[in-house]
Coordinates of N, CA and C in Angstrom, one line a residue:
X974 N 152.4 91.1 162.3 CA 152.3 91.8 161.0 C 152.1 90.8 159.9
X975 N 151.3 91.1 159.0 CA 151.1 90.2 157.8 C 151.8 90.7 156.5
X976 N 152.2 89.8 155.8 CA 152.9 90.1 154.5 C 151.9 90.6 153.4
X977 N 152.2 91.5 152.6 CA 151.4 92.0 151.6 C 150.9 90.8 150.7
X978 N 149.7 90.7 150.3 CA 149.2 89.7 149.4 C 149.4 90.1 147.9
X979 N 149.7 89.2 147.1 CA 149.7 89.4 145.7 C 148.3 89.6 145.1
X980 N 148.1 90.2 144.0 CA 146.8 90.3 143.4 C 146.3 89.0 143.0
X981 N 144.9 88.7 143.1 CA 144.3 87.5 142.9 C 144.2 87.3 141.3
X982 N 144.6 86.1 140.9 CA 144.6 85.8 139.4 C 143.1 85.2 139.4
X983 N 142.4 85.6 138.3 CA 141.1 85.1 138.1 C 141.2 83.6 137.6
X984 N 140.4 82.8 138.2 CA 140.3 81.4 137.5 C 139.2 81.2 136.5
X985 N 139.1 80.1 135.8 CA 138.0 80.0 134.9 C 136.6 80.2 135.5
X986 N 136.4 79.8 136.6 CA 135.1 80.0 137.2 C 134.7 81.6 137.4
X987 N 135.7 82.3 137.7 CA 135.4 83.8 137.8 C 135.1 84.3 136.4
X988 N 135.9 83.8 135.4 CA 135.7 84.4 134.1 C 134.3 84.0 133.5
X989 N 133.8 82.8 133.9 CA 132.5 82.3 133.5 C 131.3 83.1 134.1
X990 N 131.6 83.7 135.2 CA 130.5 84.4 136.0 C 130.5 85.9 135.6
X991 N 131.4 86.4 134.8 CA 131.4 87.7 134.3 C 130.2 87.8 133.3
X992 N 129.6 89.1 133.4 CA 128.4 89.2 132.5 C 128.8 89.2 131.0
X993 N 127.9 88.7 130.1 CA 128.2 88.8 128.6 C 128.2 90.2 128.2
X994 N 129.0 90.5 127.1 CA 128.9 91.9 126.5 C 127.6 92.2 126.1
X995 N 127.2 93.3 126.4 CA 125.8 93.8 126.0 C 125.9 94.6 124.8
X996 N 125.0 94.3 123.7 CA 125.0 95.0 122.5 C 124.5 96.4 122.7
X997 N 125.0 97.3 121.8 CA 124.4 98.7 121.9 C 123.0 98.6 121.5
X998 N 122.2 99.6 122.0 CA 120.8 99.6 121.6 C 120.7 99.7 120.1
X999 N 119.7 98.9 119.6 CA 119.5 99.0 118.2 C 118.9 100.2 117.7
X1000 N 119.3 100.6 116.5 CA 118.7 101.8 115.9 C 117.3 101.5 115.7
X1001 N 116.5 102.6 115.7 CA 115.0 102.3 115.5 C 114.8 101.7 114.1
X1002 N 114.1 100.6 114.1 CA 113.9 99.9 113.0 C 112.8 100.5 112.1
X1003 N 113.0 100.6 110.8 CA 112.0 101.3 109.9 C 110.8 100.5 109.8
X1004 N 110.8 99.2 110.0 CA 109.6 98.4 110.0 C 109.5 97.7 111.4
X1005 N 108.2 97.9 111.9 CA 107.9 97.5 113.2 C 107.4 96.1 113.4
X1006 N 107.1 95.5 112.4 CA 106.5 94.1 112.6 C 107.5 93.1 112.8
X1007 N 107.0 92.1 113.6 CA 107.9 91.0 114.0 C 108.5 90.2 112.8
X1008 N 107.6 90.0 111.8 CA 108.1 89.4 110.6 C 109.3 90.1 109.9
X1009 N 109.2 91.4 109.9 CA 110.2 92.2 109.3 C 111.6 92.1 110.1
X1010 N 111.3 92.1 111.4 CA 112.6 92.1 112.2 C 113.4 90.7 112.2
X1011 N 112.6 89.6 112.0 CA 113.3 88.3 111.9 C 113.6 87.9 110.4
X1012 N 113.2 88.7 109.5 CA 113.5 88.5 108.1 C 115.0 88.5 108.0
X1013 N 115.6 87.7 107.0 CA 117.1 87.8 106.8 C 117.6 89.2 106.5
X1014 N 118.6 89.6 107.2 CA 119.2 90.9 106.9 C 120.1 90.7 105.6
X1015 N 120.4 91.7 105.0 CA 121.2 91.7 103.7 C 122.6 92.2 104.1
X1016 N 123.6 91.4 103.9 CA 125.0 91.9 104.3 C 125.5 92.9 103.2
X1017 N 126.3 93.7 103.6 CA 126.9 94.7 102.8 C 128.1 93.9 102.0
X1018 N 128.6 94.7 101.0 CA 129.6 94.0 100.2 C 130.7 93.5 100.9
X1019 N 131.4 94.1 101.8 CA 132.6 93.7 102.4 C 132.4 92.7 103.8
X1020 N 131.1 92.6 104.1 CA 130.8 91.8 105.3 C 130.7 90.3 104.9
X1021 N 131.3 89.5 105.8 CA 131.3 88.0 105.6 C 130.3 87.5 106.6
X1022 N 129.7 86.4 106.0 CA 128.6 85.7 106.8 C 129.1 85.1 108.1
X1023 N 130.3 84.5 108.0 CA 130.8 83.7 109.0 C 131.1 84.7 110.3
X1024 N 131.7 85.8 109.9 CA 132.0 86.8 111.0 C 130.8 87.3 111.6
X1025 N 129.9 87.8 110.7 CA 128.7 88.6 111.2 C 127.7 87.5 111.9
X1026 N 127.6 86.4 111.4 CA 126.7 85.4 112.0 C 127.2 85.0 113.5
X1027 N 128.6 84.9 113.5 CA 129.2 84.6 114.9 C 128.9 85.7 115.9
X1028 N 129.1 86.9 115.5 CA 128.9 88.1 116.4 C 127.4 88.2 116.7
X1029 N 126.5 88.0 115.7 CA 125.0 88.0 115.9 C 124.6 87.0 117.0
X1030 N 125.2 85.8 116.9 CA 124.8 84.8 117.9 C 125.3 85.1 119.2
X1031 N 126.3 85.9 119.3 CA 126.9 86.4 120.6 C 125.8 87.3 121.4
X1032 N 125.2 88.0 120.5 CA 124.2 89.0 121.0 C 122.8 88.6 121.1
X1033 N 122.5 87.4 120.5 CA 121.2 86.8 120.6 C 120.9 86.2 122.1
X1034 N 119.7 86.0 122.3 CA 119.3 85.6 123.7 C 118.9 84.1 123.6
X1035 N 119.5 83.4 122.6 CA 119.1 82.0 122.4 C 119.7 81.1 123.4
X1036 N 119.0 79.9 123.6 CA 119.6 79.0 124.6 C 121.0 78.4 124.1
X1037 N 121.7 78.0 125.0 CA 123.1 77.4 124.5 C 123.1 76.3 123.5
X1038 N 121.9 75.4 123.6 CA 121.9 74.3 122.7 C 121.6 74.8 121.3
X1039 N 120.8 75.8 121.0 CA 120.5 76.4 119.8 C 121.7 77.0 119.2
X1040 N 122.5 77.8 120.1 CA 123.8 78.5 119.6 C 124.7 77.4 119.2
X1041 N 124.9 76.2 120.0 CA 125.7 75.2 119.6 C 125.4 74.6 118.2
X1042 N 124.1 74.4 118.0 CA 123.7 73.7 116.8 C 124.0 74.7 115.6
X1043 N 123.8 76.0 115.7 CA 123.9 77.1 114.8 C 125.4 77.2 114.6
X1044 N 126.3 77.2 115.5 CA 127.7 77.3 115.3 C 128.3 76.0 114.6
X1045 N 127.7 74.9 114.9 CA 128.2 73.7 114.2 C 127.7 73.7 112.6
X1046 N 126.5 74.2 112.4 CA 126.1 74.4 111.1 C 127.0 75.4 110.3
X1047 N 127.4 76.4 111.1 CA 128.3 77.4 110.4 C 129.6 76.8 109.9
X1048 N 130.0 75.7 110.6 CA 131.3 75.0 110.2 C 131.0 74.3 108.8
X1049 N 129.8 74.0 108.5 CA 129.4 73.2 107.3 C 129.1 74.3 106.1
X1050 N 128.9 75.5 106.4 CA 128.4 76.6 105.5 C 129.6 77.2 104.8
X1051 N 129.1 77.8 103.7 CA 130.1 78.6 102.9 C 130.3 79.9 103.6
X1052 N 131.6 80.3 103.7 CA 131.9 81.5 104.6 C 131.5 82.9 104.2
X1053 N 131.1 83.0 102.9 CA 130.7 84.2 102.5 C 129.1 84.3 102.4
X1054 N 128.4 83.2 102.0 CA 127.0 83.2 101.7 C 126.2 82.6 102.9
X1055 N 126.8 81.6 103.7 CA 126.1 80.9 104.7 C 125.3 79.7 104.1
X1056 N 125.5 79.4 102.9 CA 124.7 78.3 102.3 C 125.5 77.0 102.6
X1057 N 124.6 76.0 103.1 CA 125.0 74.7 103.4 C 124.5 73.8 102.1
X1058 N 125.4 73.5 101.3 CA 125.0 72.8 100.1 C 124.5 71.5 100.4
X1059 N 123.5 71.0 99.6 CA 122.8 69.7 100.0 C 123.8 68.5 100.0
X1060 N 124.7 68.5 99.3 CA 125.7 67.2 99.3 C 126.6 67.4 100.6
X1061 N 126.7 68.6 101.2 CA 127.5 68.6 102.4 C 126.6 68.7 103.6
X1062 N 125.3 68.8 103.5 CA 124.5 69.0 104.6 C 124.4 67.9 105.5
X1063 N 124.7 68.1 106.8 CA 124.7 67.0 107.7 C 123.3 66.5 108.2
X1064 N 123.3 65.3 108.6 CA 121.9 64.8 109.1 C 121.9 65.1 110.6
X1065 N 120.7 65.0 111.0 CA 120.4 65.1 112.5 C 121.4 64.3 113.4
X1066 N 121.6 63.1 112.9 CA 122.5 62.2 113.6 C 123.9 62.7 113.6
X1067 N 124.4 63.3 112.5 CA 125.7 63.8 112.4 C 125.8 65.0 113.3
X1068 N 124.9 65.9 113.2 CA 124.9 67.0 114.1 C 124.9 66.6 115.5
X1069 N 124.1 65.5 115.9 CA 124.1 65.0 117.3 C 125.5 64.6 117.7
X1070 N 126.1 63.9 116.7 CA 127.5 63.4 117.1 C 128.4 64.6 117.3
X1071 N 128.3 65.6 116.5 CA 129.2 66.8 116.5 C 129.0 67.6 117.8
X1072 N 127.7 67.7 118.2 CA 127.3 68.6 119.4 C 127.2 67.9 120.7
X1073 N 127.1 66.6 120.7 CA 126.9 65.8 122.0 C 125.4 65.8 122.4
X1074 N 124.5 66.4 121.6 CA 123.1 66.4 121.9 C 122.4 65.1 121.3
X1075 N 121.3 64.8 121.6 CA 120.6 63.7 120.8 C 120.0 64.3 119.5
X1076 N 119.6 63.3 118.7 CA 119.2 63.7 117.4 C 117.8 64.4 117.5
X1077 N 116.9 64.1 118.5 CA 115.8 64.8 118.7 C 116.0 66.2 119.2
X1078 N 117.0 66.4 120.1 CA 117.3 67.7 120.5 C 117.9 68.5 119.4
X1079 N 118.6 67.9 118.5 CA 119.1 68.8 117.3 C 117.9 69.1 116.5
X1080 N 117.1 68.3 116.2 CA 115.8 68.6 115.4 C 115.0 69.7 116.0
X1081 N 114.8 69.8 117.4 CA 114.2 70.8 118.0 C 115.0 72.2 117.9
X1082 N 116.2 72.1 118.0 CA 117.0 73.4 117.9 C 117.0 73.8 116.5
X1083 N 117.0 73.0 115.5 CA 116.8 73.5 114.1 C 115.6 74.1 113.9
X1084 N 114.5 73.6 114.4 CA 113.2 74.2 114.4 C 113.2 75.6 115.1
X1085 N 113.9 75.7 116.3 CA 113.9 77.0 117.0 C 114.8 78.0 116.0
X1086 N 115.8 77.6 115.5 CA 116.6 78.4 114.5 C 115.8 78.9 113.4
X1087 N 115.0 78.0 112.9 CA 114.1 78.4 111.7 C 113.1 79.4 112.1
X1088 N 112.4 79.1 113.2 CA 111.3 80.0 113.7 C 112.0 81.4 114.0
X1089 N 113.1 81.5 114.5 CA 113.7 82.8 115.0 C 114.4 83.5 113.7
X1090 N 114.5 83.0 112.6 CA 115.0 83.7 111.5 C 116.5 83.4 111.3
X1091 N 117.1 82.4 112.0 CA 118.5 82.2 111.8 C 118.9 81.1 110.7
X1092 N 117.8 80.3 110.3 CA 118.1 79.3 109.4 C 116.9 79.2 108.5
X1093 N 117.1 79.0 107.2 CA 116.0 78.9 106.2 C 116.4 77.8 105.1
X1094 N 115.4 77.5 104.2 CA 115.9 76.7 103.1 C 115.9 77.5 101.9
X1095 N 116.8 77.2 101.0 CA 116.9 77.9 99.7 C 117.2 77.1 98.6
X1096 N 116.8 77.4 97.4 CA 117.2 76.6 96.3 C 118.4 77.0 95.8
X1097 N 119.2 76.0 95.5 CA 120.6 76.3 94.8 C 120.4 76.5 93.3
X1098 N 120.9 77.6 92.9 CA 120.8 78.0 91.4 C 122.0 77.6 90.6
X1099 N 123.2 77.3 91.2 CA 124.3 77.0 90.3 C 125.0 75.8 90.8
X1100 N 126.0 75.3 90.0 CA 126.9 74.3 90.5 C 126.2 72.9 90.5
X1101 N 126.9 71.9 91.1 CA 126.5 70.6 91.0 C 125.1 70.3 91.7
X1102 N 124.7 71.2 92.7 CA 123.5 71.1 93.4 C 122.4 71.9 92.9
X1103 N 122.5 72.4 91.7 CA 121.5 73.3 91.1 C 120.1 72.7 91.1
X1104 N 119.2 73.4 91.6 CA 117.7 72.9 91.6 C 117.4 72.2 92.9
X1105 N 118.4 71.9 93.7 CA 118.1 71.2 95.0 C 117.8 72.2 96.1
X1106 N 117.1 71.8 97.2 CA 117.0 72.6 98.4 C 118.3 72.5 99.3
X1107 N 118.7 73.6 99.8 CA 119.8 73.4 100.8 C 119.5 74.4 102.0
X1108 N 120.1 74.2 103.1 CA 120.0 75.0 104.3 C 120.7 76.3 104.0
X1109 N 120.3 77.4 104.6 CA 120.9 78.7 104.4 C 120.9 79.3 105.8
X1110 N 122.1 79.7 106.3 CA 122.2 80.5 107.6 C 121.8 81.9 107.1
X1111 N 121.1 82.5 108.1 CA 120.7 83.9 108.0 C 120.9 84.6 109.3
X1112 N 120.9 86.0 109.2 CA 121.0 86.8 110.4 C 119.8 87.7 110.3
X1113 N 118.9 87.6 111.4 CA 117.7 88.4 111.4 C 118.0 90.0 111.3
X1114 N 117.3 90.6 110.6 CA 117.6 92.0 110.2 C 117.8 92.9 111.5
X1115 N 117.0 92.6 112.5 CA 117.2 93.4 113.8 C 118.6 93.0 114.5
X1116 N 119.0 91.8 114.4 CA 120.3 91.4 115.0 C 121.3 91.9 114.3
X1117 N 121.3 92.0 113.0 CA 122.3 92.5 112.0 C 122.5 94.0 112.3
X1118 N 121.4 94.7 112.6 CA 121.5 96.2 112.9 C 122.2 96.4 114.3
X1119 N 122.0 95.4 115.2 CA 122.7 95.5 116.4 C 124.2 95.3 116.2
X1120 N 124.6 94.2 115.5 CA 126.0 94.0 115.3 C 126.7 95.1 114.6
X1121 N 126.0 95.7 113.7 CA 126.6 96.9 113.0 C 126.7 98.0 113.9
X1122 N 125.7 98.2 114.9 CA 125.9 99.3 115.7 C 127.0 99.1 116.7
X1123 N 127.3 97.9 117.2 CA 128.4 97.6 118.1 C 129.6 97.8 117.3
X1124 N 129.7 97.3 116.1 CA 131.0 97.5 115.4 C 131.3 98.9 115.1
X1125 N 130.3 99.7 114.7 CA 130.5 101.1 114.4 C 130.8 101.8 115.7
X1126 N 130.4 101.5 116.9 CA 130.7 102.2 118.2 C 132.1 101.8 118.5
X1127 N 132.6 100.6 118.3 CA 133.9 100.2 118.6 C 135.0 101.0 117.8
X1128 N 134.5 101.1 116.4 CA 135.5 101.9 115.5 C 135.5 103.3 115.9
X1129 N 134.4 103.8 116.4 CA 134.5 105.3 116.6 C 135.1 105.6 118.0
X1130 N 135.4 104.7 118.8 CA 136.1 104.8 120.2 C 137.5 105.5 120.0
X1131 N 138.0 106.4 120.6 CA 139.3 107.0 120.4 C 140.3 106.0 121.1
X1132 N 141.4 105.8 120.5 CA 142.5 105.0 120.9 C 143.3 105.7 122.0
X1133 N 143.4 105.2 123.2 CA 144.2 105.9 124.2 C 145.4 105.0 124.4
X1134 N 146.5 105.7 124.7 CA 147.7 105.0 124.9 C 147.9 104.9 126.6
X1135 N 148.4 103.8 126.9 CA 148.7 103.6 128.4 C 150.2 103.5 128.5
X1136 N 150.7 104.1 129.6 CA 152.1 104.0 129.9 C 152.4 102.8 130.8

């Protein structure tokens, strides 16, 4: 006769093999062109760039290196606007040191982020950096719709009590 076994505690390897959370299907977009879908989405009044950008990256299908560079840039960016002011803008070498990638890999990932609508340049209009170009993080409109749909679905779920 064998003794009953205790339930198995998952290890980090088990947790890494779990599928990533899938976003809710996006609502039909009013504009069907690719350019409109990767155009920067507009945040609502109470939405913060840092939170929405982080959630958007979670649902994106980007390679881990691009996500790493984007999240590293998020650390340099203003939490409400996503603007990386020119005097605080890291060089490719600084980002390489922060991420563990090479400077060339960082430049490629910045190009990927720019092409996919997650990063753009914008002229600063106020403050010490007025008139200079700075990097600006953005969330593509299609991804922003997905993030909002997931958020709205989670808020609409009824809360159940467990005993």
